mmCIF file of C-alpha atoms in Angstrom:
data_model
loop_
_atom_site.group_PDB
_atom_site.id
_atom_site.type_symbol
_atom_site.label_atom_id
_atom_site.label_comp_id
_atom_site.label_asym_id
_atom_site.label_seq_id
_atom_site.Cartn_x
_atom_site.Cartn_y
_atom_site.Cartn_z
ATOM 1 C CA MET I 169 70.551 32.807 6.715
ATOM 2 C CA GLN I 170 72.066 30.217 9.046
ATOM 3 C CA GLY I 171 73.656 26.817 8.595
ATOM 4 C CA LYS I 172 75.288 23.952 10.440
ATOM 5 C CA HIS I 173 78.663 22.321 9.894
ATOM 6 C CA THR I 174 77.788 18.679 9.139
ATOM 7 C CA THR I 175 79.652 15.633 7.828
ATOM 8 C CA ILE I 176 78.806 16.489 4.219
ATOM 9 C CA CYS I 177 80.352 19.930 4.770
ATOM 10 C CA ASN I 178 83.717 18.348 5.649
ATOM 11 C CA TYR I 179 83.508 16.331 2.449
ATOM 12 C CA ILE I 180 82.689 19.412 0.340
ATOM 13 C CA GLU I 181 85.547 21.389 1.903
ATOM 14 C CA ASN I 182 87.989 18.585 1.058
ATOM 15 C CA VAL I 183 86.726 18.495 -2.524
ATOM 16 C CA LEU I 184 87.047 22.269 -2.866
ATOM 17 C CA ASP I 185 90.529 22.192 -1.333
ATOM 18 C CA SER I 186 91.732 19.641 -3.870
ATOM 19 C CA VAL I 187 90.367 21.632 -6.818
ATOM 20 C CA LEU I 188 90.881 25.231 -5.781
ATOM 21 C CA SER I 189 94.303 24.778 -4.193
ATOM 22 C CA ASP I 190 95.727 24.054 -7.644
ATOM 23 C CA GLU I 191 94.638 27.522 -8.701
ATOM 24 C CA ALA I 192 95.708 29.458 -5.608
ATOM 25 C CA SER I 193 97.327 27.722 -2.657
ATOM 26 C CA THR I 194 96.324 30.500 -0.220
ATOM 27 C CA ILE I 195 92.657 29.622 -0.744
ATOM 28 C CA LYS I 196 92.979 26.540 1.427
ATOM 29 C CA GLN I 197 91.363 26.921 4.859
ATOM 30 C CA SER I 198 90.094 30.433 3.993
ATOM 31 C CA TYR I 199 86.437 29.424 3.794
ATOM 32 C CA LEU I 200 83.754 27.431 5.566
ATOM 33 C CA VAL I 201 80.901 25.336 4.147
ATOM 34 C CA LEU I 202 77.644 25.029 6.116
ATOM 35 C CA GLU I 203 74.525 22.982 5.410
ATOM 36 C CA VAL I 204 71.233 24.892 5.563
ATOM 37 C CA ILE I 205 68.995 22.399 7.344
ATOM 38 C CA LYS I 206 65.818 24.506 7.381
ATOM 39 C CA GLU I 207 63.886 25.784 4.372
ATOM 40 C CA PRO I 208 65.212 26.970 2.005
ATOM 41 C CA TYR I 209 67.609 24.004 2.081
ATOM 42 C CA GLY I 210 71.059 24.022 0.527
ATOM 43 C CA PHE I 211 74.659 24.949 1.292
ATOM 44 C CA LEU I 212 76.500 28.116 2.299
ATOM 45 C CA PHE I 213 80.019 28.814 1.079
ATOM 46 C CA ILE I 214 81.478 31.438 3.439
ATOM 47 C CA PRO I 215 84.909 32.919 2.652
ATOM 48 C CA ARG I 216 86.872 34.535 5.457
ATOM 49 C CA TYR I 217 88.078 38.024 4.588
ATOM 50 C CA PRO I 218 90.694 39.066 3.680
ATOM 51 C CA THR I 219 90.754 36.527 0.852
ATOM 52 C CA ASN I 220 91.985 36.376 -2.715
ATOM 53 C CA LEU I 221 88.588 35.019 -3.799
ATOM 54 C CA VAL I 222 86.498 37.491 -5.771
ATOM 55 C CA LEU I 223 82.826 36.873 -5.029
ATOM 56 C CA ASN I 224 81.419 37.365 -8.511
ATOM 57 C CA THR I 225 79.262 35.368 -10.915
ATOM 58 C CA ASP I 226 82.193 33.441 -12.396
ATOM 59 C CA THR I 227 83.359 32.304 -8.955
ATOM 60 C CA TYR I 228 79.808 31.418 -7.924
ATOM 61 C CA TYR I 229 79.182 29.081 -10.856
ATOM 62 C CA ARG I 230 82.714 27.690 -10.670
ATOM 63 C CA ILE I 231 82.046 26.586 -7.090
ATOM 64 C CA TYR I 232 78.548 25.390 -8.030
ATOM 65 C CA ASP I 233 79.991 23.129 -10.735
ATOM 66 C CA ILE I 234 82.383 21.581 -8.202
ATOM 67 C CA ILE I 235 79.855 21.091 -5.400
ATOM 68 C CA SER I 236 76.890 19.903 -7.491
ATOM 69 C CA ALA I 237 78.796 17.021 -9.067
ATOM 70 C CA ALA I 238 80.552 16.112 -5.808
ATOM 71 C CA VAL I 239 77.406 15.698 -3.703
ATOM 72 C CA PHE I 240 75.208 13.969 -6.319
ATOM 73 C CA PRO I 241 73.275 11.639 -5.856
ATOM 74 C CA GLU I 242 73.220 11.996 -2.059
ATOM 75 C CA TYR I 243 72.218 15.641 -2.584
ATOM 76 C CA THR I 244 70.901 17.489 -5.623
ATOM 77 C CA CYS I 245 72.003 21.089 -6.094
ATOM 78 C CA VAL I 246 69.595 23.375 -7.946
ATOM 79 C CA ARG I 247 71.305 25.682 -10.426
ATOM 80 C CA PRO I 248 70.178 29.272 -9.711
ATOM 81 C CA THR I 249 69.711 31.548 -12.697
ATOM 82 C CA SER I 250 71.716 34.284 -10.937
ATOM 83 C CA MET I 251 74.378 34.508 -8.241
ATOM 84 C CA GLN I 252 72.975 34.081 -4.713
ATOM 85 C CA LEU I 253 74.993 36.219 -2.259
ATOM 86 C CA VAL I 254 73.356 36.153 1.177
ATOM 87 C CA GLU I 255 73.939 37.536 4.656
ATOM 88 C CA VAL I 256 75.093 34.975 7.220
ATOM 89 C CA ASP I 257 73.378 35.546 10.555
ATOM 90 C CA GLY I 258 75.400 36.028 13.730
ATOM 91 C CA GLU I 259 78.804 36.349 12.060
ATOM 92 C CA GLN I 260 81.479 39.023 12.342
ATOM 93 C CA LEU I 261 82.174 41.192 9.320
ATOM 94 C CA ALA I 262 84.943 38.906 8.026
ATOM 95 C CA THR I 263 82.448 36.047 7.562
ATOM 96 C CA ALA I 264 79.156 37.931 7.350
ATOM 97 C CA ARG I 265 78.323 36.968 3.763
ATOM 98 C CA GLY I 266 78.521 33.918 1.558
ATOM 99 C CA PHE I 267 77.314 32.129 -1.536
ATOM 100 C CA TYR I 268 74.058 30.223 -1.166
ATOM 101 C CA PHE I 269 73.546 27.091 -3.268
ATOM 102 C CA PRO I 270 69.957 25.767 -3.054
ATOM 103 C CA GLY I 271 69.528 22.017 -2.958
ATOM 104 C CA TYR I 272 67.917 19.064 -1.238
ATOM 105 C CA LYS I 273 68.770 15.588 0.002
ATOM 106 C CA GLY I 274 68.569 12.752 -2.485
ATOM 107 C CA LYS I 275 67.039 13.133 -5.918
ATOM 108 C CA LYS I 276 63.440 13.500 -6.963
ATOM 109 C CA GLN I 277 61.794 10.410 -8.400
ATOM 110 C CA ARG I 278 59.828 9.889 -11.605
ATOM 111 C CA PHE I 279 56.181 8.967 -11.134
ATOM 112 C CA VAL I 280 55.139 5.629 -12.638
ATOM 113 C CA GLY I 281 51.487 4.626 -12.498
ATOM 114 C CA THR I 282 47.979 5.530 -13.527
ATOM 115 C CA ILE I 283 46.912 9.173 -13.430
ATOM 116 C CA THR I 284 44.546 8.427 -10.558
ATOM 117 C CA LYS I 285 47.379 6.912 -8.525
ATOM 118 C CA ILE I 286 49.800 9.732 -9.351
ATOM 119 C CA VAL I 287 47.471 12.558 -8.332
ATOM 120 C CA ALA I 288 45.845 10.834 -5.350
ATOM 121 C CA ASP I 289 47.888 12.734 -2.759
ATOM 122 C CA TYR I 290 47.651 16.174 -4.387
ATOM 123 C CA ASP I 291 45.118 18.994 -4.581
ATOM 124 C CA LEU I 292 45.280 19.752 -8.295
ATOM 125 C CA ASN I 293 43.618 23.125 -7.853
ATOM 126 C CA LYS I 294 46.666 24.150 -5.801
ATOM 127 C CA GLU I 295 49.564 22.337 -7.463
ATOM 128 C CA ILE I 296 50.481 20.100 -10.380
ATOM 129 C CA PRO I 297 52.819 17.193 -9.522
ATOM 130 C CA LEU I 298 55.608 16.505 -12.019
ATOM 131 C CA MET I 299 57.890 14.269 -9.947
ATOM 132 C CA ARG I 300 57.820 12.878 -6.452
ATOM 133 C CA GLY I 301 58.962 15.966 -4.564
ATOM 134 C CA LEU I 302 58.512 18.412 -7.462
ATOM 135 C CA THR I 303 55.236 20.281 -7.981
ATOM 136 C CA VAL I 304 54.254 23.439 -9.848
ATOM 137 C CA GLY I 305 52.019 25.920 -8.042
ATOM 138 C CA ARG I 306 48.813 26.812 -9.854
ATOM 139 C CA ASN I 307 49.895 30.467 -9.812
ATOM 140 C CA ALA I 308 52.312 29.483 -12.589
ATOM 141 C CA THR I 309 49.995 29.832 -15.584
ATOM 142 C CA THR I 310 52.343 29.940 -18.591
ATOM 143 C CA TRP I 311 54.323 26.919 -19.780
ATOM 144 C CA ILE I 312 56.744 26.295 -22.626
ATOM 145 C CA ILE I 313 57.997 22.815 -23.498
ATOM 146 C CA SER I 314 60.875 22.557 -25.947
ATOM 147 C CA GLY I 315 62.941 19.677 -27.267
ATOM 148 C CA ASN I 316 64.179 17.919 -30.365
ATOM 149 C CA THR I 317 62.136 15.277 -32.195
ATOM 150 C CA GLY I 318 61.773 12.180 -30.041
ATOM 151 C CA SER I 319 62.598 13.983 -26.795
ATOM 152 C CA GLY I 320 59.159 13.438 -25.282
ATOM 153 C CA LYS I 321 57.337 16.759 -25.803
ATOM 154 C CA SER I 322 54.107 15.017 -26.773
ATOM 155 C CA TYR I 323 54.675 12.575 -23.905
ATOM 156 C CA ALA I 324 54.915 15.528 -21.485
ATOM 157 C CA LEU I 325 51.949 17.325 -23.030
ATOM 158 C CA ARG I 326 49.802 14.183 -22.791
ATOM 159 C CA TYR I 327 50.415 14.112 -19.032
ATOM 160 C CA LEU I 328 49.513 17.793 -18.650
ATOM 161 C CA GLU I 329 46.339 17.249 -20.691
ATOM 162 C CA GLU I 330 45.345 14.463 -18.321
ATOM 163 C CA ILE I 331 45.955 16.768 -15.362
ATOM 164 C CA ILE I 332 44.107 19.838 -16.635
ATOM 165 C CA SER I 333 41.108 17.703 -17.603
ATOM 166 C CA ARG I 334 40.689 17.116 -13.858
ATOM 167 C CA LEU I 335 40.767 20.789 -12.849
ATOM 168 C CA THR I 336 37.616 22.700 -11.938
ATOM 169 C CA ASN I 337 36.386 26.027 -10.659
ATOM 170 C CA GLN I 338 36.648 26.847 -6.960
ATOM 171 C CA ASN I 339 33.361 25.114 -6.074
ATOM 172 C CA GLY I 340 34.264 22.013 -8.065
ATOM 173 C CA ASP I 341 31.107 22.047 -10.185
ATOM 174 C CA GLU I 342 32.465 23.338 -13.519
ATOM 175 C CA PRO I 343 35.422 21.733 -15.342
ATOM 176 C CA ALA I 344 38.337 23.587 -16.861
ATOM 177 C CA GLN I 345 37.939 24.753 -20.449
ATOM 178 C CA VAL I 346 40.637 23.494 -22.826
ATOM 179 C CA ILE I 347 41.365 24.885 -26.289
ATOM 180 C CA MET I 348 43.747 22.684 -28.282
ATOM 181 C CA ILE I 349 45.467 24.262 -31.309
ATOM 182 C CA ASP I 350 47.370 21.676 -33.351
ATOM 183 C CA PRO I 351 48.523 22.770 -36.829
ATOM 184 C CA LYS I 352 50.034 19.308 -37.476
ATOM 185 C CA LYS I 353 46.923 17.275 -36.539
ATOM 186 C CA SER I 354 49.280 15.247 -34.363
ATOM 187 C CA ASP I 355 49.139 13.786 -30.846
ATOM 188 C CA GLY I 356 47.301 16.747 -29.342
ATOM 189 C CA ALA I 357 44.599 16.659 -32.013
ATOM 190 C CA ARG I 358 44.128 12.902 -31.702
ATOM 191 C CA TYR I 359 43.823 13.214 -27.922
ATOM 192 C CA ALA I 360 41.274 16.024 -28.256
ATOM 193 C CA LYS I 361 39.286 14.022 -30.828
ATOM 194 C CA LYS I 362 38.629 11.427 -28.119
ATOM 195 C CA HIS I 363 37.569 14.097 -25.608
ATOM 196 C CA SER I 364 34.583 16.078 -26.835
ATOM 197 C CA GLU I 365 34.902 18.572 -23.990
ATOM 198 C CA ILE I 366 38.122 19.909 -25.567
ATOM 199 C CA LYS I 367 37.708 22.584 -28.234
ATOM 200 C CA LEU I 368 39.961 21.558 -31.113
ATOM 201 C CA LEU I 369 41.348 23.842 -33.815
ATOM 202 C CA ILE I 370 43.062 22.101 -36.729
ATOM 203 C CA PRO I 371 43.578 23.134 -40.370
ATOM 204 C CA GLU I 372 41.013 22.105 -42.954
ATOM 205 C CA ASP I 373 42.278 20.369 -46.070
ATOM 206 C CA SER I 374 41.607 23.425 -48.237
ATOM 207 C CA ASP I 375 43.216 25.917 -45.837
ATOM 208 C CA ARG I 376 46.109 28.114 -46.742
ATOM 209 C CA PRO I 377 48.415 28.875 -43.756
ATOM 210 C CA GLU I 378 46.873 32.332 -43.357
ATOM 211 C CA ASP I 379 43.327 30.897 -43.366
ATOM 212 C CA PHE I 380 43.955 28.645 -40.386
ATOM 213 C CA LEU I 381 45.921 31.321 -38.551
ATOM 214 C CA THR I 382 43.040 33.767 -38.974
ATOM 215 C CA ARG I 383 40.698 31.304 -37.230
ATOM 216 C CA VAL I 384 43.249 30.739 -34.479
ATOM 217 C CA ASN I 385 43.589 34.484 -33.940
ATOM 218 C CA ALA I 386 39.821 34.848 -33.687
ATOM 219 C CA GLU I 387 39.736 32.160 -30.982
ATOM 220 C CA LEU I 388 42.611 33.798 -29.091
ATOM 221 C CA ALA I 389 40.872 37.175 -29.338
ATOM 222 C CA ALA I 390 37.787 35.594 -27.741
ATOM 223 C CA VAL I 391 39.973 34.293 -24.904
ATOM 224 C CA VAL I 392 41.461 37.762 -24.403
ATOM 225 C CA ASN I 393 37.941 39.205 -24.316
ATOM 226 C CA GLU I 394 36.935 36.655 -21.649
ATOM 227 C CA MET I 395 40.076 37.561 -19.713
ATOM 228 C CA GLN I 396 39.086 41.222 -19.718
ATOM 229 C CA LEU I 397 35.506 40.410 -18.655
ATOM 230 C CA ARG I 398 36.803 38.375 -15.719
ATOM 231 C CA GLN I 399 39.173 41.162 -14.704
ATOM 232 C CA SER I 400 36.320 43.679 -14.765
ATOM 233 C CA LYS I 401 34.033 41.448 -12.692
ATOM 234 C CA LEU I 402 36.813 40.717 -10.209
ATOM 235 C CA TYR I 403 37.454 44.437 -9.834
ATOM 236 C CA GLU I 404 33.776 45.068 -9.147
ATOM 237 C CA VAL I 405 33.141 42.342 -6.559
ATOM 238 C CA SER I 406 36.426 41.941 -4.701
ATOM 239 C CA ASN I 407 37.580 43.960 -1.707
ATOM 240 C CA LYS I 408 40.966 42.228 -1.690
ATOM 241 C CA ILE I 409 44.123 43.792 -3.072
ATOM 242 C CA SER I 410 45.761 40.517 -4.098
ATOM 243 C CA THR I 411 43.300 38.000 -5.521
ATOM 244 C CA ASP I 412 42.399 36.010 -8.627
ATOM 245 C CA ALA I 413 39.312 34.814 -10.466
ATOM 246 C CA ASN I 414 38.815 31.905 -8.075
ATOM 247 C CA GLU I 415 36.969 34.526 -6.042
ATOM 248 C CA ILE I 416 34.276 34.759 -8.720
ATOM 249 C CA ASN I 417 34.122 30.966 -9.117
ATOM 250 C CA VAL I 418 34.975 30.692 -12.817
ATOM 251 C CA PRO I 419 36.800 27.665 -14.260
ATOM 252 C CA PRO I 420 40.384 27.934 -15.519
ATOM 253 C CA ILE I 421 40.903 28.189 -19.266
ATOM 254 C CA PHE I 422 43.873 26.474 -20.931
ATOM 255 C CA VAL I 423 45.089 27.464 -24.387
ATOM 256 C CA VAL I 424 47.359 24.649 -25.621
ATOM 257 C CA LEU I 425 49.401 25.402 -28.732
ATOM 258 C CA GLU I 426 51.245 22.352 -30.011
ATOM 259 C CA GLU I 427 54.338 22.925 -32.164
ATOM 260 C CA MET I 428 54.132 26.693 -32.487
ATOM 261 C CA ALA I 429 56.591 26.817 -35.399
ATOM 262 C CA SER I 430 54.069 24.960 -37.584
ATOM 263 C CA LEU I 431 51.478 27.665 -37.014
ATOM 264 C CA THR I 432 53.460 30.380 -38.799
ATOM 265 C CA LEU I 433 55.321 28.173 -41.286
ATOM 266 C CA GLY I 434 55.288 29.740 -44.742
ATOM 267 C CA LEU I 435 54.184 33.162 -43.485
ATOM 268 C CA ALA I 436 56.320 36.271 -43.210
ATOM 269 C CA SER I 437 56.921 37.523 -39.673
ATOM 270 C CA THR I 438 55.689 40.925 -40.866
ATOM 271 C CA SER I 439 52.308 39.597 -42.039
ATOM 272 C CA ARG I 440 49.202 40.902 -40.287
ATOM 273 C CA GLN I 441 48.120 37.416 -39.183
ATOM 274 C CA VAL I 442 51.471 36.637 -37.539
ATOM 275 C CA LYS I 443 51.560 40.007 -35.792
ATOM 276 C CA ASP I 444 48.015 39.433 -34.524
ATOM 277 C CA LEU I 445 49.009 35.989 -33.224
ATOM 278 C CA TYR I 446 51.967 37.336 -31.285
ATOM 279 C CA ARG I 447 49.907 40.204 -29.870
ATOM 280 C CA GLU I 448 47.143 37.921 -28.562
ATOM 281 C CA LEU I 449 49.604 35.422 -27.092
ATOM 282 C CA GLU I 450 51.557 38.201 -25.407
ATOM 283 C CA LEU I 451 48.377 39.557 -23.812
ATOM 284 C CA ILE I 452 47.442 36.113 -22.490
ATOM 285 C CA ALA I 453 50.961 35.432 -21.202
ATOM 286 C CA LEU I 454 51.268 38.841 -19.562
ATOM 287 C CA LEU I 455 47.788 39.308 -18.093
ATOM 288 C CA GLY I 456 46.220 35.865 -17.798
ATOM 289 C CA ARG I 457 47.236 34.833 -14.273
ATOM 290 C CA GLU I 458 44.589 36.678 -12.230
ATOM 291 C CA SER I 459 41.804 35.672 -14.617
ATOM 292 C CA LEU I 460 42.891 31.977 -14.552
ATOM 293 C CA ILE I 461 43.801 31.989 -18.247
ATOM 294 C CA ASN I 462 46.646 29.523 -18.840
ATOM 295 C CA LEU I 463 48.934 29.136 -21.845
ATOM 296 C CA ILE I 464 50.926 26.017 -22.789
ATOM 297 C CA ILE I 465 53.236 26.171 -25.827
ATOM 298 C CA THR I 466 55.370 23.398 -27.306
ATOM 299 C CA SER I 467 58.112 23.946 -29.864
ATOM 300 C CA GLN I 468 61.121 21.991 -31.070
ATOM 301 C CA ILE I 469 63.208 25.097 -30.482
ATOM 302 C CA ALA I 470 62.219 28.378 -28.831
ATOM 303 C CA ARG I 471 64.065 30.696 -31.213
ATOM 304 C CA ASN I 472 63.181 34.382 -31.218
ATOM 305 C CA ASP I 473 61.490 34.097 -34.617
ATOM 306 C CA ILE I 474 59.264 31.267 -33.334
ATOM 307 C CA VAL I 475 58.534 32.360 -29.754
ATOM 308 C CA PRO I 476 59.265 36.107 -29.560
ATOM 309 C CA ILE I 477 61.074 37.411 -26.478
ATOM 310 C CA PRO I 478 58.030 39.314 -25.065
ATOM 311 C CA ILE I 479 56.123 35.998 -24.961
ATOM 312 C CA ARG I 480 59.013 33.773 -23.916
ATOM 313 C CA SER I 481 60.031 36.092 -21.075
ATOM 314 C CA GLN I 482 56.586 35.624 -19.463
ATOM 315 C CA MET I 483 56.827 31.822 -19.279
ATOM 316 C CA ASN I 484 56.564 30.734 -15.615
ATOM 317 C CA VAL I 485 57.489 27.115 -16.355
ATOM 318 C CA ARG I 486 60.277 26.339 -18.826
ATOM 319 C CA ILE I 487 60.964 22.747 -19.784
ATOM 320 C CA LEU I 488 63.717 21.518 -22.097
ATOM 321 C CA LEU I 489 63.638 17.817 -22.967
ATOM 322 C CA GLY I 490 66.083 15.585 -24.789
ATOM 323 C CA ARG I 491 69.518 16.837 -25.765
ATOM 324 C CA ILE I 492 70.979 19.373 -23.307
ATOM 325 C CA ASP I 493 73.867 21.392 -24.719
ATOM 326 C CA LYS I 494 74.891 24.967 -25.473
ATOM 327 C CA ALA I 495 72.828 25.067 -28.659
ATOM 328 C CA THR I 496 69.600 23.853 -27.056
ATOM 329 C CA VAL I 497 69.708 25.797 -23.776
ATOM 330 C CA GLN I 498 70.453 29.246 -25.186
ATOM 331 C CA TYR I 499 66.828 30.372 -25.640
ATOM 332 C CA LEU I 500 65.147 29.042 -22.497
ATOM 333 C CA PHE I 501 68.147 28.926 -20.151
ATOM 334 C CA PRO I 502 70.726 31.450 -21.400
ATOM 335 C CA SER I 503 72.609 31.490 -18.077
ATOM 336 C CA MET I 504 73.361 27.759 -18.485
ATOM 337 C CA ILE I 505 75.652 28.113 -21.493
ATOM 338 C CA ASP I 506 78.580 27.507 -19.133
ATOM 339 C CA GLY I 507 77.927 24.645 -16.742
ATOM 340 C CA LEU I 508 74.983 22.290 -17.195
ATOM 341 C CA SER I 509 72.893 20.397 -14.650
ATOM 342 C CA ILE I 510 73.118 16.648 -14.318
ATOM 343 C CA PRO I 511 70.516 15.175 -16.706
ATOM 344 C CA ILE I 512 68.392 12.092 -16.084
ATOM 345 C CA GLY I 513 68.218 9.637 -18.981
ATOM 346 C CA GLY I 514 65.115 8.352 -20.766
ATOM 347 C CA LEU I 515 62.039 9.606 -22.617
ATOM 348 C CA GLY I 516 60.531 12.837 -21.324
ATOM 349 C CA THR I 517 63.611 13.831 -19.351
ATOM 350 C CA GLY I 518 65.553 17.069 -19.281
ATOM 351 C CA ILE I 519 65.614 20.206 -17.158
ATOM 352 C CA ILE I 520 63.009 22.583 -15.748
ATOM 353 C CA GLU I 521 62.798 26.054 -14.247
ATOM 354 C CA ILE I 522 59.692 27.010 -12.248
ATOM 355 C CA ASN I 523 58.823 30.581 -11.329
ATOM 356 C CA ASP I 524 56.039 30.197 -8.768
ATOM 357 C CA GLY I 525 57.700 31.791 -5.744
ATOM 358 C CA LYS I 526 58.763 28.444 -4.266
ATOM 359 C CA HIS I 527 61.582 27.319 -6.549
ATOM 360 C CA TYR I 528 65.087 28.685 -6.947
ATOM 361 C CA GLY I 529 66.516 27.664 -10.282
ATOM 362 C CA ILE I 530 67.046 24.901 -12.820
ATOM 363 C CA GLU I 531 66.499 21.261 -11.845
ATOM 364 C CA PRO I 532 66.599 17.851 -13.537
ATOM 365 C CA LEU I 533 63.196 16.604 -14.713
ATOM 366 C CA ALA I 534 61.685 13.235 -15.598
ATOM 367 C CA MET I 535 58.055 13.505 -16.696
ATOM 368 C CA PRO I 536 55.650 10.900 -15.257
ATOM 369 C CA THR I 537 55.190 7.554 -16.961
ATOM 370 C CA ILE I 538 51.469 6.844 -17.351
ATOM 371 C CA THR I 539 50.831 3.114 -17.207
ATOM 372 C CA LYS I 540 47.928 1.257 -18.800
ATOM 373 C CA GLY I 541 44.806 0.926 -16.762
ATOM 374 C CA GLU I 542 43.395 4.332 -17.684
ATOM 375 C CA GLU I 543 42.804 4.619 -21.384
ATOM 376 C CA SER I 544 42.143 8.206 -22.457
#
């Protein structure tokens, strides 16, 4: 990796000098900061050996905390989920490695407008826009949205529902299939009621918790069966090693589970129905990508007893809205317990981590504001 010593680098070095020199005066002038001006953008912190700096995780996030606040809002630093120690090209051994802090100039902007206006410049079968400058690749097929009451989970889910209703198969002649599961008969159910193309599962008035969950499990089992059929057909017809079900021209399927905690409320975690639920969801989360089976889960909190680790660990997109503190980040962003990103205020705002091969860590998020003009 290479970088260039720019004006912002002088500023960062002065900031680091003023903070770190209080801890160890010999640190001053023992490092260099470079700006990475080609993708992947960001900054390099290069210590000159011998140095009393220990390049470990604690030092990495200590320096991140200093730099990220100092350069905002002219630059936004992305908080990596692990220490980024990289080789510096063309340097002698004393300066041949450094910390890499991903980032970009400015800050990404919230979309405000109609859905048609927001998506006009994007190919939705390739990426889903969340902010101006922030998109999620369609290879990220599992989402979890968490946040306290009033944080904007339903607001975020409404936007995603509008997006996925516009997705199709590869040829563009068959729309995405959406299965909405809403135990609370809340926003998701009311949205689906107005859109007959969405398959809606809600409890009947006479249902016990286990009755509704049994029907949900049957629907999920049917999705898993379709996933296996697609995998078999793809295996038979494709000569490619890396591929997905776009090759057989089937539409994506989205399973949307709103407020997952409500689905198992009143049932023991050891009950057969709950175990079946977790098994089907784990299969979809683990194996759904190639067959274009997508999973979106919302939950006020993603505790282990609500979203088990085997499911949660497969989530490609993790969104936390509303209050950001040690208590709320521990399940989706455990590495953030010390040192939090800079939040953006307002409804539907928080932080996001995207695992689609193009993103590096945790970023601020402000979900789009859909204006009137398109009633759905």
